[in-house]
Tab-separated table of C-alpha atoms in Angstrom:
chain	number	residue	atom	x	y	z
E	1	MET	CA	0.648	4.834	20.736
E	2	ALA	CA	-3.276	4.461	21.362
E	3	GLY	CA	-3.538	0.849	22.591
E	4	VAL	CA	-0.054	-0.508	22.657
E	5	SER	CA	2.026	-0.589	26.382
E	6	GLY	CA	5.800	-1.714	27.414
E	7	ASP	CA	9.062	-0.631	26.056
E	8	GLY	CA	6.977	1.718	22.656
E	9	ASP	CA	9.675	4.170	23.412
E	10	ALA	CA	12.494	2.154	22.446
E	11	LYS	CA	11.029	0.730	19.291
E	12	PRO	CA	12.470	1.492	15.725
E	13	ALA	CA	10.543	3.907	13.429
E	14	THR	CA	8.266	1.811	10.532
E	15	ALA	CA	7.454	2.598	7.355
E	16	ALA	CA	3.307	1.239	8.532
E	17	ARG	CA	3.781	3.756	11.060
E	18	ILE	CA	4.677	6.675	9.991
E	19	TYR	CA	1.725	6.381	7.110
E	20	ASP	CA	-0.455	5.920	10.105
E	21	TYR	CA	0.685	8.766	11.782
E	22	TYR	CA	0.157	11.148	8.262
E	23	LEU	CA	-3.075	9.516	8.311
E	24	GLY	CA	-3.914	10.837	11.068
E	25	GLY	CA	-3.962	7.109	13.318
E	26	THR	CA	-2.629	6.308	16.536
E	27	HIS	CA	-0.873	3.263	16.171
E	28	ASN	CA	2.100	4.922	16.083
E	29	PHE	CA	5.304	5.173	18.691
E	30	PRO	CA	7.481	8.024	19.161
E	31	ALA	CA	10.364	6.877	16.863
E	32	ASP	CA	7.714	7.358	14.189
E	33	ARG	CA	7.183	9.988	15.096
E	34	GLU	CA	10.115	11.641	15.005
E	35	ALA	CA	10.624	10.878	11.777
E	36	ALA	CA	7.677	11.839	10.679
E	37	GLN	CA	8.313	15.318	10.883
E	38	ALA	CA	11.842	14.881	10.185
E	39	MET	CA	10.242	13.798	7.044
E	40	LEU	CA	8.301	16.876	7.243
E	41	GLN	CA	10.710	19.493	7.319
E	42	VAL	CA	12.141	18.678	3.433
E	43	LEU	CA	8.288	17.117	2.443
E	44	PRO	CA	5.895	19.333	4.171
E	45	LEU	CA	2.945	17.694	2.308
E	46	GLY	CA	3.954	13.782	3.536
E	47	PRO	CA	0.101	14.136	5.750
E	48	GLN	CA	-1.771	14.897	2.045
E	49	LEU	CA	0.650	12.250	-0.139
E	50	ALA	CA	-0.840	10.134	2.328
E	51	LYS	CA	-4.373	10.318	2.525
E	52	THR	CA	-4.819	10.825	-1.758
E	53	ASN	CA	-2.878	7.376	-1.680
E	54	ARG	CA	-5.492	6.000	0.761
E	55	ALA	CA	-8.292	7.299	-1.188
E	56	PHE	CA	-6.868	6.070	-4.679
E	57	LEU	CA	-7.055	2.369	-2.608
E	58	ARG	CA	-10.131	2.776	-1.169
E	59	ARG	CA	-11.885	3.932	-4.867
E	60	ALA	CA	-9.230	0.842	-6.205
E	61	VAL	CA	-10.857	-1.715	-4.097
E	62	ARG	CA	-14.279	-0.418	-4.025
E	63	TYR	CA	-14.287	-1.024	-7.553
E	64	LEU	CA	-12.693	-4.585	-7.841
E	65	ALA	CA	-15.596	-5.313	-5.388
E	66	GLU	CA	-18.628	-4.375	-7.618
E	67	SER	CA	-16.735	-6.386	-10.418
E	68	GLY	CA	-17.161	-8.905	-8.038
E	69	VAL	CA	-13.849	-10.106	-6.457
E	70	ARG	CA	-14.435	-11.788	-3.251
E	71	GLN	CA	-10.934	-12.558	-2.085
E	72	PHE	CA	-8.450	-10.073	-1.356
E	73	LEU	CA	-4.235	-10.503	-0.356
E	74	ASP	CA	-3.086	-6.841	0.509
E	75	ILE	CA	1.105	-6.670	0.935
E	76	GLY	CA	2.989	-3.754	3.085
E	77	SER	CA	-0.741	-3.117	4.454
E	78	GLY	CA	0.235	-1.773	7.240
E	79	ILE	CA	-2.839	-1.374	10.253
E	80	PRO	CA	-6.410	-1.799	8.819
E	81	THR	CA	-7.789	0.960	10.750
E	82	GLU	CA	-10.853	3.101	9.812
E	83	GLY	CA	-11.992	3.261	5.915
E	84	ASN	CA	-9.050	0.330	4.945
E	85	VAL	CA	-9.713	-3.031	2.740
E	86	HIS	CA	-12.332	-5.213	4.715
E	87	GLU	CA	-14.558	-1.995	5.485
E	88	ILE	CA	-14.796	-0.785	1.943
E	89	VAL	CA	-14.944	-4.544	0.485
E	90	GLN	CA	-17.678	-6.346	2.855
E	91	GLN	CA	-19.523	-3.560	3.055
E	92	VAL	CA	-20.266	-4.216	-1.158
E	93	GLU	CA	-19.788	-7.586	-0.253
E	94	PRO	CA	-20.658	-9.080	3.726
E	95	ASP	CA	-18.491	-12.602	2.416
E	96	ALA	CA	-15.403	-10.962	1.080
E	97	ARG	CA	-12.270	-12.022	2.709
E	98	VAL	CA	-8.859	-9.922	3.384
E	99	VAL	CA	-5.650	-11.434	4.531
E	100	TYR	CA	-3.258	-7.888	5.645
E	101	VAL	CA	0.255	-8.715	5.239
E	102	ASP	CA	2.203	-6.627	6.761
E	103	ILE	CA	6.803	-7.181	7.681
E	104	ASP	CA	6.480	-5.382	11.258
E	105	PRO	CA	5.421	-7.184	13.993
E	106	VAL	CA	3.645	-4.775	16.235
E	107	ALA	CA	1.187	-3.612	12.852
E	108	VAL	CA	0.142	-7.221	12.537
E	109	ALA	CA	-0.486	-7.452	16.315
E	110	GLU	CA	-2.482	-4.203	15.864
E	111	SER	CA	-4.213	-5.291	12.604
E	112	LEU	CA	-5.335	-8.850	15.179
E	113	GLU	CA	-6.552	-6.470	17.701
E	114	LEU	CA	-8.910	-4.450	15.462
E	115	LEU	CA	-9.629	-7.376	13.595
E	116	GLU	CA	-11.280	-9.120	16.370
E	117	GLY	CA	-14.656	-10.601	15.602
E	118	ASN	CA	-14.685	-10.389	12.159
E	119	PRO	CA	-13.924	-13.746	11.066
E	120	LEU	CA	-13.515	-13.268	7.270
E	121	ALA	CA	-10.581	-11.077	8.088
E	122	THR	CA	-6.973	-11.227	9.269
E	123	ALA	CA	-3.729	-10.525	9.571
E	124	VAL	CA	-0.315	-12.112	9.372
E	125	ASN	CA	3.906	-11.648	9.463
E	126	GLY	CA	5.383	-11.690	6.381
E	127	ASP	CA	7.506	-10.019	3.234
E	128	LEU	CA	7.092	-9.188	0.029
E	129	ARG	CA	10.586	-10.365	-0.447
E	130	ASP	CA	9.872	-13.344	-0.023
E	131	PRO	CA	6.596	-13.927	-1.851
E	132	GLN	CA	6.370	-18.047	-1.290
E	133	SER	CA	5.867	-17.547	2.113
E	134	ILE	CA	3.627	-15.438	1.981
E	135	LEU	CA	1.521	-17.938	-0.688
E	136	SER	CA	1.919	-20.526	1.558
E	137	HIS	CA	1.644	-19.267	5.032
E	138	PRO	CA	-1.238	-21.620	6.816
E	139	GLN	CA	-3.225	-18.774	7.291
E	140	VAL	CA	-3.763	-17.260	3.772
E	141	THR	CA	-3.954	-20.448	2.622
E	142	ALA	CA	-7.239	-21.068	4.760
E	143	MET	CA	-8.428	-17.684	4.278
E	144	LEU	CA	-8.032	-17.626	0.456
E	145	ASP	CA	-8.669	-19.802	-2.702
E	146	PHE	CA	-6.365	-19.533	-4.959
E	147	GLU	CA	-8.643	-21.239	-7.369
E	148	ARG	CA	-10.657	-18.394	-7.781
E	149	PRO	CA	-9.703	-14.535	-8.402
E	150	ILE	CA	-8.045	-12.357	-6.131
E	151	GLY	CA	-7.359	-9.090	-5.697
E	152	LEU	CA	-3.711	-8.686	-4.816
E	153	LEU	CA	-2.926	-4.944	-2.927
E	154	LEU	CA	0.918	-3.568	-3.344
E	155	GLY	CA	-0.336	-0.110	-2.218
E	156	ALA	CA	2.902	2.065	-1.536
E	157	VAL	CA	4.976	-0.463	-0.671
E	158	LEU	CA	6.397	-1.133	-4.165
E	159	HIS	CA	8.643	1.837	-3.081
E	160	PHE	CA	10.289	0.367	0.221
E	161	VAL	CA	12.512	-2.679	-2.114
E	162	SER	CA	14.473	-0.712	-3.795
E	163	ASP	CA	16.256	-3.490	-5.481
E	164	ASP	CA	14.459	-4.036	-9.144
E	165	GLU	CA	15.610	-6.984	-9.199
E	166	VAL	CA	13.829	-8.171	-6.032
E	167	ALA	CA	10.802	-6.233	-6.772
E	168	TYR	CA	10.700	-7.718	-9.987
E	169	ASP	CA	10.482	-11.297	-8.981
E	170	ALA	CA	8.369	-10.148	-5.946
E	171	VAL	CA	5.349	-9.576	-8.219
E	172	GLU	CA	6.339	-12.041	-10.765
E	173	GLN	CA	5.980	-14.936	-8.751
E	174	LEU	CA	2.390	-13.301	-6.485
E	175	ARG	CA	1.067	-12.787	-10.066
E	176	ALA	CA	1.942	-16.629	-11.140
E	177	ALA	CA	-0.504	-17.800	-8.351
E	178	LEU	CA	-3.569	-15.453	-9.696
E	179	VAL	CA	-5.805	-16.849	-11.934
E	180	PRO	CA	-7.717	-15.658	-14.201
E	181	GLY	CA	-10.331	-12.652	-12.963
E	182	SER	CA	-7.762	-11.916	-10.520
E	183	CYS	CA	-6.530	-8.410	-10.297
E	184	LEU	CA	-3.204	-6.372	-9.498
E	185	LEU	CA	-3.412	-3.039	-7.888
E	186	VAL	CA	-0.009	-0.981	-7.571
E	187	SER	CA	0.663	2.553	-6.250
E	188	HIS	CA	3.815	3.656	-6.473
E	189	ALA	CA	5.982	6.452	-5.545
E	190	THR	CA	7.925	8.681	-8.562
E	191	ALA	CA	9.647	11.660	-9.082
E	192	ASP	CA	9.052	11.299	-12.716
E	193	GLU	CA	7.679	14.580	-13.723
E	194	VAL	CA	7.155	16.175	-9.947
E	195	PRO	CA	8.635	19.252	-9.109
E	196	HIS	CA	10.170	18.249	-5.940
E	197	ASP	CA	13.752	19.602	-5.666
E	198	GLN	CA	16.103	16.675	-5.842
E	199	ASP	CA	17.863	18.343	-2.905
E	200	GLU	CA	14.524	17.387	-0.593
E	201	ILE	CA	14.142	13.855	-2.405
E	202	ASP	CA	17.580	12.562	-0.966
E	203	VAL	CA	17.290	13.921	2.225
E	204	ALA	CA	13.799	12.272	2.564
E	205	HIS	CA	15.674	9.147	1.044
E	206	ASP	CA	18.184	9.410	3.725
E	207	ILE	CA	16.193	9.267	6.708
E	208	TYR	CA	14.459	6.410	5.951
E	209	ARG	CA	17.668	4.604	5.262
E	210	ARG	CA	19.421	5.745	8.697
E	211	LYS	CA	15.660	5.564	10.765
E	212	THR	CA	13.483	2.475	8.809
E	213	ALA	CA	14.695	-1.035	8.055
E	214	THR	CA	12.847	0.230	4.740
E	215	PRO	CA	14.734	2.564	2.276
E	216	LEU	CA	12.747	4.579	-0.132
E	217	GLY	CA	13.217	3.838	-4.019
E	218	LEU	CA	11.672	5.905	-6.097
E	219	ARG	CA	10.565	4.479	-9.724
E	220	THR	CA	10.081	6.224	-12.710
E	221	ARG	CA	6.911	5.746	-14.463
E	222	SER	CA	7.999	2.762	-17.713
E	223	GLN	CA	9.582	1.012	-14.199
E	224	ILE	CA	6.118	1.058	-12.667
E	225	GLU	CA	3.926	0.317	-15.637
E	226	ARG	CA	6.711	-3.215	-16.270
E	227	PHE	CA	4.774	-4.234	-12.854
E	228	PHE	CA	1.571	-4.374	-14.843
E	229	ALA	CA	3.074	-6.355	-18.106
E	230	GLY	CA	0.864	-9.158	-19.186
E	231	LEU	CA	-2.211	-7.626	-17.739
E	232	ASP	CA	-5.192	-6.391	-18.702
E	233	LEU	CA	-5.326	-2.502	-17.460
E	234	VAL	CA	-8.257	-0.991	-16.456
E	235	GLU	CA	-9.299	1.961	-17.548
E	236	PRO	CA	-7.633	5.182	-17.101
E	237	GLY	CA	-4.548	3.109	-16.860
E	238	VAL	CA	-1.374	4.019	-15.179
E	239	VAL	CA	-1.886	7.465	-14.125
E	240	TRP	CA	-1.030	10.038	-10.946
E	241	LEU	CA	-3.552	8.884	-7.997
E	242	PRO	CA	-5.941	11.398	-7.909
E	243	LEU	CA	-6.738	11.159	-11.790
E	244	TRP	CA	-7.254	6.773	-11.518
E	245	ARG	CA	-11.737	6.818	-11.297
E	246	PRO	CA	-12.169	10.561	-8.686
E	247	ALA	CA	-14.630	10.479	-6.489
E	248	PRO	CA	-16.772	13.759	-4.622
E	249	ASP	CA	-15.648	12.432	-1.216
E	250	ASP	CA	-11.644	12.465	-2.468
E	251	PRO	CA	-9.299	15.006	-1.158
E	252	GLN	CA	-8.606	17.710	-3.306
E	253	TYR	CA	-5.006	18.447	-2.175
E	254	PHE	CA	-3.658	17.891	-5.905
E	255	ALA	CA	-6.676	18.866	-7.839
E	256	ASP	CA	-4.925	21.793	-10.044
E	257	ASP	CA	-1.616	19.569	-10.160
E	258	PRO	CA	-2.017	15.277	-9.778
E	259	LYS	CA	1.754	15.237	-10.421
E	260	LEU	CA	2.285	16.985	-7.096
E	261	SER	CA	0.461	13.285	-5.807
E	262	ALA	CA	4.138	12.380	-6.960
E	263	GLY	CA	2.499	8.956	-7.034
E	264	LEU	CA	1.295	6.388	-9.617
E	265	GLY	CA	-1.503	4.155	-9.311
E	266	GLY	CA	-3.092	1.331	-11.290
E	267	VAL	CA	-5.174	-1.746	-11.551
E	268	GLY	CA	-4.470	-4.502	-14.324
E	269	ARG	CA	-6.580	-7.651	-14.691
E	270	VAL	CA	-5.235	-11.350	-15.493
E	271	PRO	CA	-6.386	-12.562	-18.807
């Protein structure tokens, strides 16, 4: 792993660093690359899926920044490498503030190194399953003003909270802290209408279960839409990731069949 020394060979795999590997990043360890390669044996589109999700995130946060949102709480952020949230929103508004939250302390440490010299962006260790500890974190409350609109970003993280009750409760608690004008962004893996072999999906689940501490749990379209209940959905609603306000510079991996992206995404505004 570039920029990391010590006992990297002994570190277990994490979803954040597997994602980084698929994006072509260098912030990953041997265990992450091993797990990622095992996934590719059954789901060879892994890198394309990751890059399609990242492209959705870029488009959506740019939309939020251009719509006037100036604060962002990115939970399950992984490592903010090139083209991540702070770079995008601070291009639109240099004074925009960003807090990254991740369960992986190594991802947080790497993030803080990458953010050095940027006083309006930081990273903290936190678990989506314990939302109050995030909302009350001293660095979160110091950076973000919860009396003003916030962009709550849950990109490709809720499918790592496989317990439905825990996932919905966590989002409800986070949403309760947001004032009107705030927005919720969600992207989520799904097997609905996706022409992937169920045996392959089961193997992928098993790899995440055995090799990481974040087992994968897919949800249906209706289950994903439930996260937006009571919010005003931004057009075009909850759609396949390539179909959410596509841009000319997007990757075109699934242009002919967006369902192959295996992910749904949307943005909802707090009324």
